[in-house]
Coordinates of C-alpha atoms in Angstrom, one line a residue:
M1 CA 25.5 -0.2 13.5
S2 CA 24.1 3.3 14.0
S3 CA 21.4 3.7 16.5
F4 CA 19.7 6.5 14.0
L5 CA 19.7 3.8 11.2
L6 CA 15.7 3.9 11.0
S7 CA 15.5 8.0 10.8
L8 CA 18.0 7.9 8.4
L9 CA 15.9 5.5 6.2
V10 CA 12.9 8.0 7.2
F11 CA 13.8 11.2 6.7
F12 CA 16.6 10.7 3.9
P13 CA 14.1 11.9 1.3
L14 CA 14.2 15.5 2.7
L15 CA 17.7 16.0 1.9
G16 CA 16.5 15.8 -1.7
I17 CA 13.7 18.3 -1.4
I18 CA 16.6 20.3 0.2
L19 CA 18.8 19.8 -2.6
L20 CA 15.7 20.8 -5.0
A21 CA 14.9 23.8 -3.7
F22 CA 18.3 25.2 -4.9
V23 CA 17.8 23.8 -8.5
P24 CA 15.9 26.3 -11.0
K25 CA 12.6 25.2 -12.1
T26 CA 13.3 25.1 -15.5
E27 CA 16.1 22.3 -15.2
E28 CA 13.7 19.7 -16.1
K29 CA 16.5 16.8 -16.6
T30 CA 18.5 17.9 -13.2
I31 CA 15.2 18.3 -11.2
K32 CA 14.0 14.4 -12.4
L33 CA 17.7 13.2 -12.0
V34 CA 17.7 14.4 -8.2
G35 CA 14.2 13.4 -7.2
F36 CA 15.4 9.8 -8.5
L37 CA 18.5 10.0 -6.9
A38 CA 17.1 10.9 -3.7
T39 CA 15.4 7.6 -2.9
L40 CA 18.3 5.6 -3.3
P41 CA 19.8 6.0 -0.3
T42 CA 16.4 5.0 1.6
L43 CA 16.7 1.8 -0.9
G44 CA 20.0 0.7 0.3
I45 CA 19.2 1.1 4.0
A46 CA 16.3 -0.6 3.5
L47 CA 17.7 -3.8 1.8
Y48 CA 20.6 -3.7 4.1
T49 CA 18.0 -3.9 7.1
Y50 CA 16.2 -6.6 5.3
F51 CA 19.6 -8.4 4.8
F52 CA 20.4 -7.7 8.4
Y53 CA 17.4 -9.2 9.6
S54 CA 17.5 -12.6 7.4
G55 CA 21.1 -13.0 8.4
G56 CA 19.8 -13.6 11.9
G57 CA 20.0 -9.8 13.3
D58 CA 18.0 -8.4 15.9
L59 CA 15.3 -5.5 14.9
A60 CA 14.9 -4.5 18.7
K61 CA 18.5 -3.5 18.1
L62 CA 17.3 -0.5 15.6
N63 CA 14.5 0.5 18.1
E64 CA 15.1 4.6 19.1
K65 CA 13.5 6.7 21.7
H66 CA 14.3 9.8 22.1
Y67 CA 12.6 12.6 24.0
W68 CA 9.9 14.6 21.9
F69 CA 11.0 18.1 23.0
G70 CA 8.6 20.7 23.6
F71 CA 5.3 18.2 23.8
L72 CA 5.1 17.6 27.3
P73 CA 7.6 18.1 30.1
K74 CA 10.1 15.5 30.5
G75 CA 9.2 12.6 33.3
N76 CA 5.5 13.4 33.0
P77 CA 3.0 10.4 33.1
W78 CA 1.4 11.2 29.7
E79 CA 5.2 11.7 28.0
V80 CA 4.4 11.0 24.6
N81 CA 8.4 10.1 23.0
Y82 CA 10.2 10.0 19.2
E83 CA 9.8 6.0 18.8
L84 CA 10.6 4.3 15.8
G85 CA 10.8 0.5 15.6
L86 CA 10.1 -2.4 13.0
N87 CA 9.1 -6.1 13.1
G88 CA 9.2 -8.5 10.1
F89 CA 5.8 -7.2 8.4
S90 CA 6.5 -3.5 8.8
L91 CA 10.1 -4.5 7.6
V92 CA 8.4 -6.2 4.4
L93 CA 6.4 -3.1 4.0
I94 CA 9.3 -0.8 4.5
V95 CA 11.1 -2.6 1.5
L96 CA 8.1 -2.4 -0.7
T97 CA 7.9 1.0 0.0
A98 CA 11.3 1.8 -0.9
V99 CA 11.3 -0.2 -3.9
I100 CA 8.3 1.3 -5.5
A101 CA 8.8 4.9 -4.6
T102 CA 12.7 4.3 -6.9
L103 CA 10.5 2.7 -9.5
A104 CA 7.7 5.8 -9.5
A105 CA 10.3 8.1 -9.6
I106 CA 11.5 6.4 -12.9
A107 CA 7.7 6.6 -13.9
S108 CA 7.9 10.3 -13.6
I109 CA 9.6 10.8 -16.6
H110 CA 6.1 11.1 -17.8
I111 CA 5.4 14.2 -15.8
K112 CA 4.8 17.1 -18.1
K113 CA 4.9 20.2 -16.0
E114 CA 6.1 21.9 -12.8
W115 CA 8.4 19.3 -12.2
K116 CA 10.5 20.8 -9.0
G117 CA 7.0 21.0 -7.1
Y118 CA 5.8 17.6 -8.3
F119 CA 9.5 15.8 -6.8
M120 CA 9.4 17.7 -3.6
L121 CA 5.9 16.6 -2.6
F122 CA 6.6 13.1 -4.1
L123 CA 9.9 12.7 -1.8
L124 CA 7.5 13.9 1.2
L125 CA 5.0 11.2 0.5
E126 CA 7.7 8.7 0.4
V127 CA 8.8 10.6 4.0
G128 CA 5.3 9.9 5.4
M129 CA 5.1 6.3 3.8
L130 CA 8.3 5.1 5.5
G131 CA 7.3 6.9 8.6
V132 CA 3.9 4.9 9.0
F133 CA 5.7 1.7 9.0
A134 CA 8.5 2.3 11.2
A135 CA 6.1 5.0 13.8
G136 CA 6.8 2.8 17.2
N137 CA 4.0 5.1 18.4
L138 CA 0.3 5.6 17.7
I139 CA 0.8 10.0 17.8
L140 CA 3.8 9.2 15.5
F141 CA 2.1 7.0 13.2
F142 CA -0.6 9.5 13.0
L143 CA 1.9 12.2 12.1
F144 CA 3.0 10.5 9.4
F145 CA -0.2 9.4 8.1
E146 CA -1.4 12.9 7.7
M147 CA 1.7 13.7 5.9
T148 CA 0.8 10.8 3.3
L149 CA -2.7 12.7 2.7
I150 CA -1.7 15.8 2.4
S151 CA 1.3 15.3 -0.3
T152 CA -1.0 12.6 -2.3
F153 CA -4.0 14.9 -2.4
F154 CA -1.5 17.9 -3.7
L155 CA -0.1 15.5 -5.8
I156 CA -3.7 14.0 -7.6
G157 CA -5.2 17.6 -7.8
K158 CA -2.3 19.2 -9.2
W159 CA -0.6 16.7 -12.0
G160 CA -4.2 14.3 -12.6
Y161 CA -5.9 14.4 -16.1
L162 CA -9.2 16.1 -16.4
E163 CA -11.0 15.1 -13.1
K164 CA -8.3 15.6 -11.0
E165 CA -9.9 18.3 -8.7
R166 CA -12.8 15.8 -8.3
A167 CA -10.7 13.0 -7.5
A168 CA -8.2 14.9 -5.0
F169 CA -11.4 16.4 -2.8
S170 CA -13.1 12.8 -3.0
F171 CA -9.6 11.5 -1.4
L172 CA -9.2 13.9 0.9
L173 CA -12.9 13.5 2.3
F174 CA -13.2 9.9 2.2
N175 CA -9.5 9.8 4.0
G176 CA -10.0 12.7 6.3
I177 CA -13.3 11.2 7.7
G178 CA -11.1 7.8 8.5
S179 CA -8.4 10.2 10.1
A180 CA -10.9 11.6 12.5
I181 CA -12.0 8.2 13.3
L182 CA -8.7 7.2 13.7
L183 CA -7.7 10.1 16.3
I184 CA -10.6 9.5 18.2
V185 CA -9.7 6.3 19.0
I186 CA -5.7 6.8 19.5
M187 CA -6.7 9.6 22.3
I188 CA -9.2 7.1 24.1
L189 CA -6.3 4.5 24.0
F190 CA -4.3 7.2 25.4
A191 CA -6.6 8.5 28.2
K192 CA -7.4 4.9 29.3
T193 CA -3.5 3.3 29.3
G194 CA -1.4 6.4 29.7
T195 CA 1.0 5.2 26.8
T196 CA 0.7 5.2 22.9
N197 CA 3.9 2.8 22.5
I198 CA 2.6 0.6 19.8
S199 CA 4.4 -2.8 21.3
A200 CA 3.3 -1.8 25.0
L201 CA -0.3 -1.1 23.9
V202 CA 0.2 -4.9 22.7
A203 CA 1.6 -6.2 25.9
I204 CA -1.0 -3.9 27.6
F205 CA -4.3 -5.7 26.0
A206 CA -2.9 -9.2 26.0
S207 CA -2.5 -9.1 30.0
P208 CA -4.8 -10.3 32.8
E209 CA -8.4 -8.9 32.8
G210 CA -8.1 -6.2 35.7
T211 CA -4.5 -5.1 35.3
L212 CA -5.0 -2.0 33.3
P213 CA -3.9 1.3 34.0
M214 CA -7.4 2.0 33.8
E215 CA -10.1 -0.6 33.1
I216 CA -11.0 -0.7 29.7
S217 CA -14.3 -3.1 29.3
G218 CA -15.5 -5.4 26.7
D219 CA -17.9 -3.1 25.1
L220 CA -15.6 -0.1 25.2
R221 CA -12.7 -2.8 23.3
M222 CA -15.5 -3.5 20.5
G223 CA -16.3 -0.1 19.9
L224 CA -12.3 0.6 19.7
L225 CA -11.9 -2.3 17.2
I226 CA -15.3 -1.2 14.9
A227 CA -13.7 2.5 14.9
T228 CA -9.9 1.2 13.9
L229 CA -11.6 -1.6 11.4
I230 CA -13.7 1.3 9.7
A231 CA -11.0 3.9 9.6
F232 CA -8.6 1.4 7.8
G233 CA -11.4 -0.3 5.7
I234 CA -11.9 3.4 3.8
K235 CA -8.5 2.9 3.1
L236 CA -8.1 -0.6 2.1
P237 CA -11.0 0.0 0.8
V238 CA -13.9 -2.1 2.4
F239 CA -17.2 -2.0 0.2
P240 CA -19.2 0.2 0.3
L241 CA -16.3 2.5 1.3
H242 CA -14.5 2.5 -2.1
T243 CA -15.9 5.2 -4.7
W244 CA -13.1 7.5 -3.7
M245 CA -10.9 5.0 -4.6
L246 CA -11.6 4.5 -7.8
R247 CA -11.5 8.3 -9.3
V248 CA -8.0 8.6 -8.1
H249 CA -6.9 5.3 -10.1
V250 CA -8.3 6.7 -13.2
Q251 CA -7.2 10.5 -12.6
A252 CA -4.4 10.2 -10.8
P253 CA -0.7 10.5 -13.1
P254 CA 0.6 6.7 -13.4
S255 CA 3.6 7.2 -11.2
I256 CA 1.0 8.4 -8.3
V257 CA -1.0 5.4 -9.0
M258 CA 1.6 3.2 -8.5
I259 CA 2.4 4.4 -5.0
H260 CA -1.2 4.7 -4.3
S261 CA -2.3 0.9 -5.6
G262 CA 1.5 -0.4 -4.3
I263 CA 1.6 1.3 -1.2
L264 CA -1.1 3.8 0.6
L265 CA -3.7 0.9 0.2
K266 CA -1.7 -1.5 2.2
I267 CA -1.4 1.1 4.8
G268 CA -5.2 0.3 5.5
A269 CA -4.0 -3.9 5.6
Y270 CA -1.1 -2.5 8.3
G271 CA -3.3 -0.9 10.3
M272 CA -6.1 -3.8 10.6
I273 CA -3.6 -6.1 11.4
R274 CA -1.1 -4.0 14.1
F275 CA -3.7 -2.2 15.8
G276 CA -7.1 -4.0 15.2
M277 CA -5.8 -7.8 15.2
E278 CA -2.8 -7.3 17.7
F279 CA -4.5 -5.1 20.0
Y280 CA -7.8 -6.6 20.3
P281 CA -7.7 -10.4 19.6
E282 CA -10.4 -11.7 21.5
E283 CA -13.0 -9.2 19.6
F284 CA -11.5 -9.6 16.4
N285 CA -12.1 -13.1 16.6
T286 CA -15.6 -11.9 17.3
L287 CA -16.1 -10.4 14.1
A288 CA -13.9 -12.6 12.1
P289 CA -17.0 -14.2 10.4
I290 CA -18.0 -10.7 9.4
V291 CA -14.5 -9.6 8.2
A292 CA -14.6 -13.1 5.6
I293 CA -17.8 -12.2 4.3
L294 CA -16.6 -8.3 3.5
G295 CA -14.0 -9.9 2.1
V296 CA -15.9 -12.1 -0.1
V297 CA -18.2 -9.1 -1.1
N298 CA -15.0 -7.2 -1.9
L299 CA -13.6 -9.8 -3.9
L300 CA -17.1 -10.9 -5.7
Y301 CA -17.8 -6.8 -6.3
G302 CA -14.7 -6.1 -7.6
A303 CA -14.7 -8.6 -9.8
F304 CA -17.8 -8.4 -11.6
L305 CA -17.6 -5.0 -12.0
A306 CA -14.2 -5.1 -13.4
F307 CA -15.7 -7.5 -16.2
V308 CA -18.1 -4.8 -17.7
Q309 CA -15.4 -1.9 -18.0
T310 CA -14.5 -0.4 -20.8
D311 CA -11.9 1.7 -19.7
F312 CA -8.5 -0.5 -19.0
K313 CA -7.6 1.8 -15.5
M314 CA -10.9 1.0 -14.5
V315 CA -10.8 -2.4 -15.0
L316 CA -7.3 -2.2 -12.7
A317 CA -9.3 -0.1 -10.1
Y318 CA -12.1 -3.1 -9.3
S319 CA -9.3 -5.5 -9.5
S320 CA -7.5 -3.8 -6.4
I321 CA -11.0 -4.0 -4.9
S322 CA -11.1 -7.1 -5.4
H323 CA -7.9 -8.3 -4.7
M324 CA -8.2 -6.7 -1.3
G325 CA -10.7 -9.1 -0.4
I326 CA -8.5 -11.5 -0.5
V327 CA -6.8 -10.0 2.5
L328 CA -10.2 -9.6 4.2
I329 CA -10.5 -13.3 3.7
G330 CA -7.3 -14.4 5.2
L331 CA -7.6 -12.4 8.4
G332 CA -11.4 -13.5 8.9
A333 CA -10.0 -17.3 8.5
M334 CA -8.2 -16.4 12.3
N335 CA -5.5 -19.1 11.4
E336 CA -2.0 -19.5 10.3
A337 CA -2.6 -19.9 6.6
G338 CA -5.3 -17.3 6.4
I339 CA -3.2 -14.6 8.0
Q340 CA -0.1 -15.6 6.2
G341 CA -2.0 -15.7 2.9
A342 CA -3.2 -12.2 3.8
L343 CA 0.4 -10.8 4.4
F344 CA 1.4 -12.2 1.6
Q345 CA -1.2 -10.7 -0.5
V346 CA -0.5 -7.1 1.1
V347 CA 2.9 -7.7 -1.0
S348 CA 1.9 -9.4 -3.5
H349 CA -0.5 -6.9 -5.0
G350 CA 1.9 -4.2 -4.3
L351 CA 4.1 -5.8 -6.9
I352 CA 1.5 -6.7 -9.0
S353 CA -0.8 -3.5 -9.3
A354 CA 2.4 -0.9 -9.2
L355 CA 3.5 -3.3 -12.8
M356 CA -0.1 -2.8 -14.0
F357 CA -1.0 0.8 -13.6
F358 CA 2.6 1.6 -15.0
L359 CA 2.3 -0.5 -18.2
I360 CA -1.3 1.3 -18.4
G361 CA 0.4 4.5 -18.1
V362 CA 2.9 4.0 -20.9
I363 CA 0.0 3.1 -23.1
Y364 CA -1.9 6.2 -22.3
E365 CA 1.1 8.4 -22.9
R366 CA 1.7 6.3 -26.6
T367 CA -2.2 6.3 -27.8
G368 CA -3.9 8.9 -25.3
T369 CA -6.4 6.4 -24.3
S370 CA -6.9 3.8 -22.0
Y371 CA -10.2 2.6 -23.7
I372 CA -10.0 -1.1 -24.7
G373 CA -12.1 -0.5 -27.3
K374 CA -10.0 1.8 -29.0
L375 CA -6.5 0.0 -28.1
G376 CA -7.2 -3.1 -30.6
G377 CA -4.2 -4.9 -31.9
L378 CA -1.4 -2.9 -30.0
A379 CA 0.7 -6.3 -29.9
K380 CA 1.7 -5.3 -33.2
A381 CA 3.4 -1.8 -32.3
M382 CA 4.3 -2.5 -29.1
P383 CA 5.2 -6.1 -28.1
L384 CA 7.3 -6.1 -25.4
T385 CA 4.5 -4.3 -23.6
A386 CA 1.9 -6.6 -24.5
G387 CA 4.0 -9.1 -23.5
F388 CA 4.8 -7.4 -20.2
L389 CA 0.6 -6.9 -19.7
L390 CA 0.0 -10.5 -20.3
A391 CA 2.7 -11.3 -17.7
G392 CA 1.3 -9.2 -15.2
A393 CA -2.4 -10.3 -16.0
M394 CA -1.3 -13.7 -15.5
A395 CA 0.1 -12.7 -12.3
S396 CA -2.6 -11.3 -11.1
L397 CA -4.9 -14.0 -11.8
G398 CA -3.0 -16.6 -9.5
L399 CA -0.5 -18.2 -12.5
P400 CA 1.5 -20.8 -10.3
G401 CA 5.2 -19.7 -10.1
M402 CA 4.3 -16.3 -9.8
S403 CA 3.3 -14.3 -6.1
G404 CA -0.5 -13.8 -6.8
F405 CA -0.8 -17.6 -6.5
V406 CA 0.8 -18.1 -3.0
S407 CA -1.3 -15.4 -1.2
E408 CA -4.4 -16.4 -2.9
F409 CA -4.0 -20.2 -2.4
M410 CA -3.0 -19.6 1.5
A411 CA -5.9 -17.2 2.0
F412 CA -8.2 -19.5 0.4
L413 CA -6.5 -22.6 2.6
G414 CA -7.3 -20.8 5.5
L415 CA -10.5 -19.6 4.9
F416 CA -11.7 -23.3 3.5
K417 CA -10.8 -24.6 7.3
E418 CA -12.8 -22.4 8.9
M419 CA -15.7 -21.4 6.8
P420 CA -15.8 -23.9 3.5
I421 CA -19.6 -22.6 2.2
V422 CA -18.3 -18.6 2.4
A423 CA -14.8 -19.9 0.9
A424 CA -16.6 -22.0 -1.9
I425 CA -18.7 -18.5 -2.9
G426 CA -15.6 -16.5 -2.6
A427 CA -13.8 -18.9 -5.2
I428 CA -15.9 -17.3 -7.8
G429 CA -14.1 -14.3 -8.1
I430 CA -11.3 -16.0 -8.6
I431 CA -12.7 -17.5 -11.6
M432 CA -13.9 -14.0 -12.2
T433 CA -10.4 -12.8 -11.9
A434 CA -9.0 -14.8 -15.0
V435 CA -11.9 -14.0 -17.0
Y436 CA -12.3 -10.0 -16.5
L437 CA -8.1 -10.0 -16.6
L438 CA -7.9 -11.9 -19.7
R439 CA -10.6 -10.3 -21.7
A440 CA -9.1 -6.8 -21.4
V441 CA -5.7 -8.0 -21.8
L442 CA -6.6 -10.1 -25.0
N443 CA -8.7 -7.1 -26.7
V444 CA -6.3 -4.4 -26.5
T445 CA -3.4 -6.6 -27.3
Y446 CA -4.9 -9.0 -30.1
G447 CA -8.4 -7.5 -30.7
K448 CA -9.6 -5.3 -33.9
A449 CA -6.6 -3.4 -35.0
N450 CA -6.4 0.1 -34.9
N451 CA -4.4 1.3 -37.2
L452 CA -4.2 4.9 -35.9
Y453 CA -1.4 3.5 -33.1
D454 CA 0.9 1.8 -35.7
D455 CA 3.5 4.1 -35.0
A456 CA 3.6 4.2 -31.3
F457 CA 6.7 3.0 -30.3
D458 CA 7.7 0.0 -27.6
L459 CA 8.7 0.2 -24.3
R460 CA 11.8 2.5 -23.9
P461 CA 15.4 1.1 -22.1
V462 CA 14.3 3.7 -18.7
E463 CA 10.9 2.2 -19.1
M464 CA 12.4 -1.4 -18.9
V465 CA 14.1 -1.0 -15.6
P466 CA 10.6 -0.8 -13.5
V467 CA 8.7 -3.5 -15.5
V468 CA 11.9 -6.0 -15.2
I469 CA 12.3 -5.3 -11.8
L470 CA 8.3 -5.6 -10.7
L471 CA 8.2 -8.9 -12.6
G472 CA 11.3 -10.2 -11.3
L473 CA 10.2 -9.4 -7.7
I474 CA 6.7 -11.3 -8.9
I475 CA 8.6 -14.4 -9.8
L476 CA 11.2 -14.6 -7.2
I477 CA 8.3 -14.7 -4.7
G478 CA 6.3 -17.0 -6.4
V479 CA 9.2 -19.2 -7.1
I480 CA 11.2 -18.7 -3.4
P481 CA 8.8 -17.7 -1.2
S482 CA 10.9 -18.0 2.0
V483 CA 12.0 -14.4 1.1
L484 CA 8.9 -13.0 2.7
T485 CA 7.8 -16.4 4.7
E486 CA 11.1 -15.7 6.9
P487 CA 10.8 -12.3 7.8
L488 CA 7.4 -12.1 8.3
Q489 CA 7.0 -15.7 10.5
T490 CA 8.3 -13.8 13.9
A491 CA 5.4 -11.2 13.0
L492 CA 3.0 -14.2 12.2
E493 CA 3.9 -15.9 15.6
T494 CA 3.0 -13.2 17.4
I495 CA -0.2 -12.9 15.7
M496 CA -1.4 -16.1 16.6
L497 CA -0.1 -15.8 20.2
G498 CA -2.6 -13.3 20.8
L499 CA -4.9 -15.4 19.3
G500 CA -4.2 -18.1 21.6
G501 CA -3.0 -20.5 18.8

């Protein structure tokens, strides 16, 4: 196995960018084909790595470490290296990223202008997302993280809808603040420990008190944890740091919303777990009740606001806020069931939200609107779309046999063990999820018919590909949860060991 496998995984989309540079900007079909094909090698490597690990392979064999030329003199105690590495959790997110990126490339057939610039930024965004989950040190993580911000900003601002510029700048402002906070945390950790290697930092903070290269007081640890939670809480997002996300989900093109809701929001959960819970387990345990309560607030706030929306995109946007509350609920439980539920929810919501936003994007393409009151009786003209939309809603509300049920059940099981009253209040949000999703879907598909859309054509064969794959994965995880539990088990054990479990 090549020692450069992870580098190939992360940077292969750059080859697509190079090829696109030589394609005339008017060649729409060629550009879209190259953009799609450029995502396939990364998808193949990601799946190969997943099956390698599932077959008993050691992910440590894939780790890369190379001297970072020109950054600092070699051998100096503050040396920063180019490091890539995976654990079970980051591997699952790498596979999720590769799958959704490929499907979003298919969804990009609906892009109407400047296809060359779009796909070059799209592939750069994919490199950033893959790099975030494969990075072995914090500085490399930060650089990839910034790459996702810049490319997403332009993709929203250039190819979005009516208020695209406002949505793009709102995205940049909030996430830029989160980046600044994160950078301060990284610099403090580097100054205090002399390393930014993620595994080394986990080991350092797990070592007995007084053995750190430079002593980090309990108050400083707590401050660093709070700053980390704020930085990634903006990304997740946690109420009340969520307003930017609503604009993005409404104004960005459907293919980018698939990536944003399916992957980019999950960077927030990934950061909270890897750089919050794993670095500062004792301090996280202290804040766990607050995290759980914030999760319930997210869940209820998103659910009740989703219920009163008239735009289907806003329903799904508030639904994402609500479902990210389940991640916080699972983490706040601080036990194996809860954390496993949170990890499951990260993957499950990524698939479900990508499916739902793709379908509403298809409907918008056919009708020119996403307002629920204008889309009544759509099942007559688009029966396949209506059926898949209902299936996606069933998955999102936690129907047994689908991935949403597993994640919600485990997260709430964990919280009921530790904080039964808080969990009982949060369960209201699960009921509300069924209410607002079924209300929206049934009004669109079987509500008062709008004859203007009787001629709208149903899903084309190329559009069926993302729908069938996403729904298939949602059902696969719901019926055979071991496809996730096995690769996540080692990561879960590491987290629990740090927490003293």
